[in-house]
Amino acid sequence: MERFQRPQIIRPPSESRSYFLPLTSGCSNNTCAFCSYYGSKLRLRELADIKSEIDALALYKDKSVYLPGRPDVICEIARNWDGKRIFLQDGDALVYPLEKLVPALEYISEKLPYVERIAAYATCQDILRIVPEDLRRLKELKLAILYIGLESGDDEILQKIGKGVDSRQMVQAAVRVKAAGIKTSVTVILGLGGTGGSERHVIETSAVLNRMDPDFAGALTLIMVPGTPFYQAWKSGSFVPISAFQSLRELLALIKYSDFSNCLFSSMHASNYFAVRGTLPQDKTNMTRKLEEMIRRQDPSSLRPEFLRGL
Ligand code: SF4
């Protein structure tokens, strides 16, 4: 059998101090035309292998013992770990079969009882495959937050990018996660509609995001990843990306049209040209004022330089 290769760490900004525990590598929905996981092959890790990493982590954390023969990366991640959070890799770790996911989480609770919160990326397909009762079981096992990529609320764009679900299913998945008591963090991508589809993208995205009513929402800005269909479309001229200041206009509209119960909204991700952060609805006026001022001044030096943008 092919040996499981530990994936690169791709994580939400808020998981910087987590321990990164791979359950899978790649993504089960590897068709998203803008994503670095495009065309990746999903691989599932053996449960025994996962348990043995948890054992090694517990030994390191509790007794400062690190057994030789282990990959150095485990020790490096453990050194930066806050001891409380675990982030399950990879692109949609929730695809890991439930009959193995439950024992993996039980094992974390048994060996690392001080872990307070487990997080993962999840596709809506993964979420809708899990019945509400099982989601509640995962919540009891400390699965506390799921990161969901809405990307766009425009069904045409969702279809075009190969997301595999429509906006109705996005809302359904978010509602199911929240009903299980698990927090939702939803990302959208500024610029995904290009210049022609910008207005529609932002209006539809805002409407769907409001219906998902997440606990956290993050805006990213489209980055052209070599090897993806979006990159090719950009190179051939069939996709025209929006400008940096247009991305700020999209961001402003998302905040202006937002209608959340209580959501920490941020554009702190490294792909963005400008970072704003605040709790909506309370901070709406402050956040919109800041963006309006930026758009009015049109000063490129106040934007994150292109070379510092990243995923
Ligand atoms: S955007 Fe998400 S679902 Fe789509 S390929 Fe990337 S990781 Fe997978």
Coordinates of C-alpha atoms and ligand atoms in Angstrom, one line a residue:
M1 CA 0.0 0.0 0.0
E2 CA 1.2 3.5 -0.8
R3 CA 2.6 5.4 2.2
F4 CA 0.6 8.3 3.4
Q5 CA 2.4 11.6 2.6
R6 CA 1.9 14.3 5.2
P7 CA 0.3 17.3 3.4
Q8 CA 1.7 20.9 3.4
I9 CA 0.1 23.0 6.1
I10 CA -2.7 25.1 4.6
R11 CA -4.7 26.6 7.4
P12 CA -7.0 29.4 8.4
P13 CA -5.2 32.4 10.0
S14 CA -6.9 31.8 13.3
E15 CA -5.4 28.3 13.6
S16 CA -1.8 29.5 13.7
R17 CA -1.1 28.0 17.2
S18 CA -3.0 24.7 16.6
Y19 CA -1.4 21.3 16.3
F20 CA -1.9 20.2 12.6
L21 CA -3.0 16.5 12.6
P22 CA -3.5 15.1 9.1
L23 CA -6.4 12.7 8.6
T24 CA -6.3 13.0 4.8
S25 CA -4.3 14.7 2.1
G26 CA -5.8 16.4 -0.9
C27 CA -9.5 17.2 -1.2
S28 CA -12.5 15.1 -2.1
N29 CA -13.9 17.9 -4.3
N30 CA -10.8 18.7 -6.3
T31 CA -12.6 20.5 -9.1
C32 CA -12.6 24.1 -7.8
A33 CA -11.1 26.0 -10.7
F34 CA -9.2 28.6 -8.6
C35 CA -7.9 26.4 -5.8
S36 CA -4.4 25.0 -5.1
Y37 CA -6.1 21.7 -4.4
Y38 CA -7.4 21.6 -7.9
G39 CA -6.7 18.1 -9.3
S40 CA -5.3 16.8 -6.0
K41 CA -5.8 13.2 -5.1
L42 CA -7.7 12.5 -1.9
R43 CA -5.8 10.1 0.3
L44 CA -7.0 8.8 3.6
R45 CA -4.6 8.1 6.5
E46 CA -4.8 4.8 8.4
L47 CA -6.4 5.2 11.8
A48 CA -3.5 3.4 13.5
D49 CA -1.1 5.9 12.0
I50 CA -3.1 8.8 13.3
K51 CA -3.3 7.2 16.8
S52 CA 0.5 6.7 16.8
E53 CA 1.0 10.4 16.1
I54 CA -1.3 11.3 19.0
D55 CA 0.7 8.9 21.2
A56 CA 3.9 10.7 20.1
L57 CA 2.4 14.1 20.7
A58 CA 1.2 13.1 24.2
L59 CA 4.6 11.8 25.1
Y60 CA 6.2 15.0 23.9
K61 CA 3.7 17.3 25.7
D62 CA 3.5 15.4 29.0
K63 CA 7.0 14.0 29.4
S64 CA 9.1 16.1 27.0
V65 CA 10.1 12.8 25.4
Y66 CA 10.6 12.6 21.7
L67 CA 11.1 9.2 20.3
P68 CA 13.8 8.9 17.5
G69 CA 12.6 7.8 14.1
R70 CA 9.6 10.2 14.1
P71 CA 9.4 12.8 11.4
D72 CA 10.9 16.1 12.7
V73 CA 7.8 18.0 11.5
I74 CA 5.8 16.5 14.4
C75 CA 8.2 18.0 16.9
E76 CA 8.3 21.3 15.1
I77 CA 4.6 21.7 15.1
A78 CA 4.4 20.6 18.7
R79 CA 6.9 23.3 19.8
N80 CA 4.6 26.1 18.5
W81 CA 1.4 24.4 19.8
D82 CA -0.8 26.2 22.3
G83 CA -1.7 22.8 23.8
K84 CA -5.4 23.5 23.4
R85 CA -6.3 23.4 19.7
I86 CA -6.1 20.8 17.1
F87 CA -6.7 21.4 13.4
L88 CA -7.5 18.3 11.3
Q89 CA -5.9 18.4 7.9
D90 CA -6.5 18.4 5.0
G91 CA -8.7 20.3 2.3
D92 CA -11.9 18.7 3.7
A93 CA -10.9 16.5 6.7
L94 CA -14.6 15.9 7.4
V95 CA -14.6 13.5 4.5
Y96 CA -12.7 11.1 6.7
P97 CA -15.1 8.2 7.3
L98 CA -17.2 8.6 10.4
E99 CA -16.4 5.1 11.7
K100 CA -12.8 6.2 11.9
L101 CA -13.3 9.9 12.6
V102 CA -15.2 9.2 15.9
P103 CA -12.4 6.8 17.3
A104 CA -9.8 9.4 16.2
L105 CA -11.5 12.1 18.2
E106 CA -12.1 9.8 21.1
Y107 CA -8.4 9.0 21.1
I108 CA -7.5 12.7 21.2
S109 CA -9.8 13.1 24.3
E110 CA -8.2 10.1 26.0
K111 CA -4.6 10.9 25.3
L112 CA -4.7 14.7 25.2
P113 CA -7.5 15.6 27.7
Y114 CA -6.4 19.3 27.8
V115 CA -7.3 19.8 24.2
E116 CA -10.3 22.2 24.2
R117 CA -11.2 22.6 20.6
I118 CA -10.9 20.7 17.4
A119 CA -11.3 22.3 13.9
A120 CA -11.4 21.3 10.3
Y121 CA -12.1 22.4 6.8
A122 CA -15.3 20.9 5.5
T123 CA -17.2 20.9 2.2
C124 CA -21.0 21.2 2.3
Q125 CA -21.1 17.8 0.6
D126 CA -19.3 16.3 3.7
I127 CA -21.6 18.1 6.1
L128 CA -24.8 17.1 4.3
R129 CA -23.6 13.4 4.3
I130 CA -23.5 13.4 8.1
V131 CA -26.8 13.1 9.9
P132 CA -27.6 15.7 12.6
E133 CA -27.2 13.2 15.4
D134 CA -23.7 12.2 14.3
L135 CA -22.7 15.9 14.0
R136 CA -23.8 16.3 17.6
R137 CA -21.7 13.3 18.5
L138 CA -18.7 15.0 16.9
K139 CA -19.4 18.2 18.8
E140 CA -19.4 16.2 22.0
L141 CA -16.0 15.0 21.0
K142 CA -14.8 18.6 20.8
L143 CA -15.2 19.3 17.1
A144 CA -16.0 23.0 17.8
I145 CA -15.6 24.8 14.5
L146 CA -15.9 24.0 10.8
Y147 CA -14.4 26.2 8.1
I148 CA -16.6 26.2 5.1
G149 CA -15.8 27.8 1.7
L150 CA -18.9 29.5 0.3
E151 CA -16.7 31.4 -2.2
S152 CA -19.7 32.9 -4.0
G153 CA -23.4 33.0 -3.4
D154 CA -24.0 33.3 -7.2
D155 CA -25.1 29.9 -8.4
E156 CA -23.7 30.5 -11.9
I157 CA -20.3 31.2 -10.4
L158 CA -20.6 28.2 -8.1
Q159 CA -21.3 26.0 -11.1
K160 CA -18.5 27.6 -13.2
I161 CA -15.9 27.1 -10.5
G162 CA -16.9 23.4 -10.0
K163 CA -17.9 23.8 -6.3
G164 CA -20.2 20.8 -6.6
V165 CA -23.0 22.4 -4.6
D166 CA -25.4 25.3 -5.0
S167 CA -26.2 28.2 -2.7
R168 CA -29.3 26.4 -1.2
Q169 CA -27.1 23.5 -0.1
M170 CA -24.5 25.9 1.4
V171 CA -27.2 27.4 3.6
Q172 CA -28.6 24.0 4.5
A173 CA -25.1 22.8 5.5
A174 CA -24.5 25.9 7.7
V175 CA -27.9 25.5 9.4
R176 CA -27.1 21.8 10.1
V177 CA -23.7 22.6 11.6
K178 CA -25.1 25.4 13.8
A179 CA -27.9 23.2 15.0
A180 CA -25.3 20.7 16.2
G181 CA -23.7 23.5 18.3
I182 CA -20.6 23.6 16.1
K183 CA -19.4 27.1 15.1
T184 CA -19.2 28.0 11.5
S185 CA -16.5 30.1 9.8
V186 CA -17.4 30.9 6.2
T187 CA -15.0 32.3 3.6
V188 CA -15.9 34.2 0.4
I189 CA -13.6 35.2 -2.4
L190 CA -13.5 38.7 -3.6
G191 CA -13.1 39.0 -7.4
L192 CA -14.4 35.5 -8.2
G193 CA -16.9 37.0 -10.7
G194 CA -14.1 39.0 -12.5
T195 CA -14.9 42.4 -13.8
G196 CA -18.1 41.4 -15.6
G197 CA -19.6 39.5 -12.7
S198 CA -18.5 41.6 -9.8
E199 CA -21.8 43.3 -9.0
R200 CA -23.9 40.1 -9.2
H201 CA -21.2 38.2 -7.2
V202 CA -21.2 40.5 -4.3
I203 CA -25.0 40.9 -4.2
E204 CA -25.7 37.2 -4.3
T205 CA -22.8 36.4 -1.9
S206 CA -24.0 38.9 0.6
A207 CA -27.6 37.4 0.5
V208 CA -26.4 33.8 1.0
L209 CA -23.8 34.7 3.7
N210 CA -26.6 36.5 5.6
R211 CA -28.7 33.3 5.4
M212 CA -25.8 31.2 6.6
D213 CA -25.4 33.7 9.4
P214 CA -22.0 32.4 10.4
D215 CA -20.1 33.0 13.7
F216 CA -17.1 34.0 11.7
A217 CA -16.7 35.2 8.1
G218 CA -13.6 35.8 6.2
A219 CA -13.0 37.5 2.9
L220 CA -10.1 36.3 0.7
T221 CA -9.1 37.9 -2.6
L222 CA -8.7 35.8 -5.7
I223 CA -5.1 34.8 -6.3
M224 CA -4.2 33.2 -9.6
V225 CA -2.7 29.8 -8.9
P226 CA -0.6 28.4 -11.7
G227 CA -1.9 25.1 -13.0
T228 CA -5.6 25.9 -12.3
P229 CA -8.3 26.6 -15.0
F230 CA -8.7 30.2 -13.6
Y231 CA -5.0 30.8 -14.2
Q232 CA -5.3 29.6 -17.8
A233 CA -8.5 31.7 -18.4
W234 CA -6.6 34.8 -17.0
K235 CA -3.6 34.1 -19.3
S236 CA -5.8 33.6 -22.3
G237 CA -7.8 36.8 -21.6
S238 CA -11.1 35.1 -21.1
F239 CA -11.2 36.0 -17.4
V240 CA -10.5 39.6 -16.4
P241 CA -9.7 40.0 -12.7
I242 CA -10.9 43.0 -10.7
S243 CA -8.4 45.6 -9.6
A244 CA -7.3 46.0 -6.0
F245 CA -9.6 48.9 -5.4
Q246 CA -12.5 47.0 -6.9
S247 CA -11.8 44.3 -4.4
L248 CA -12.2 46.9 -1.7
R249 CA -15.5 47.9 -3.2
E250 CA -16.7 44.3 -3.0
L251 CA -15.5 44.1 0.6
L252 CA -17.4 47.3 1.4
A253 CA -20.6 46.0 -0.2
L254 CA -20.4 42.7 1.8
I255 CA -20.1 44.6 5.0
K256 CA -22.7 47.2 4.1
Y257 CA -25.3 44.6 3.1
S258 CA -24.5 42.3 6.0
D259 CA -27.3 41.2 8.3
F260 CA -25.7 38.9 10.8
S261 CA -26.8 38.0 14.3
N262 CA -23.2 38.2 15.7
C263 CA -20.3 37.6 13.4
L264 CA -16.6 38.3 13.6
F265 CA -15.9 39.4 10.1
S266 CA -12.4 39.9 8.8
S267 CA -10.3 40.4 5.8
M268 CA -7.0 39.6 7.6
H269 CA -6.0 36.9 5.2
A270 CA -2.8 37.4 3.4
S271 CA -4.5 37.4 0.0
N272 CA -6.3 40.7 0.7
Y273 CA -5.1 44.1 -0.2
F274 CA -6.5 45.7 3.0
A275 CA -7.3 44.2 6.4
V276 CA -10.4 45.2 8.3
R277 CA -11.8 43.3 11.2
G278 CA -14.8 43.8 13.5
T279 CA -17.9 42.3 14.9
L280 CA -21.0 42.7 12.9
P281 CA -23.5 44.3 13.2
Q282 CA -21.9 46.4 16.0
D283 CA -18.8 47.6 14.1
K284 CA -20.5 48.1 10.7
T285 CA -20.2 51.9 10.7
N286 CA -16.5 51.9 11.7
M287 CA -15.6 49.3 9.2
T288 CA -17.5 50.9 6.3
R289 CA -16.0 54.3 7.1
K290 CA -12.5 52.9 6.9
L291 CA -13.1 51.3 3.6
E292 CA -14.9 54.3 2.1
E293 CA -11.9 56.4 3.0
M294 CA -9.5 54.0 1.4
I295 CA -11.6 53.9 -1.8
R296 CA -11.9 57.7 -1.8
R297 CA -8.1 58.2 -1.4
Q298 CA -7.1 55.7 -4.1
D299 CA -3.6 55.6 -2.6
P300 CA -1.9 52.4 -3.8
S301 CA 0.8 52.7 -1.0
S302 CA -1.9 52.0 1.6
L303 CA -2.6 48.5 0.0
R304 CA -0.7 45.3 0.7
P305 CA 1.9 45.1 -2.1
E306 CA 1.3 42.4 -4.6
F307 CA 4.5 40.5 -3.7
L308 CA 3.3 40.2 -0.1
R309 CA 0.0 38.6 -1.0
G310 CA -0.3 34.9 -0.6
L311 CA -2.6 32.0 0.3
Ligands
SF4_1 S1 -12.0 25.2 -2.6 FE1 -12.2 23.7 -1.0 S2 -13.6 22.1 -1.9 FE2 -12.7 23.3 -3.6 S3 -10.8 22.1 -4.2 FE3 -10.2 23.7 -2.7 S4 -10.2 22.7 -0.8 FE4 -11.4 21.4 -2.2

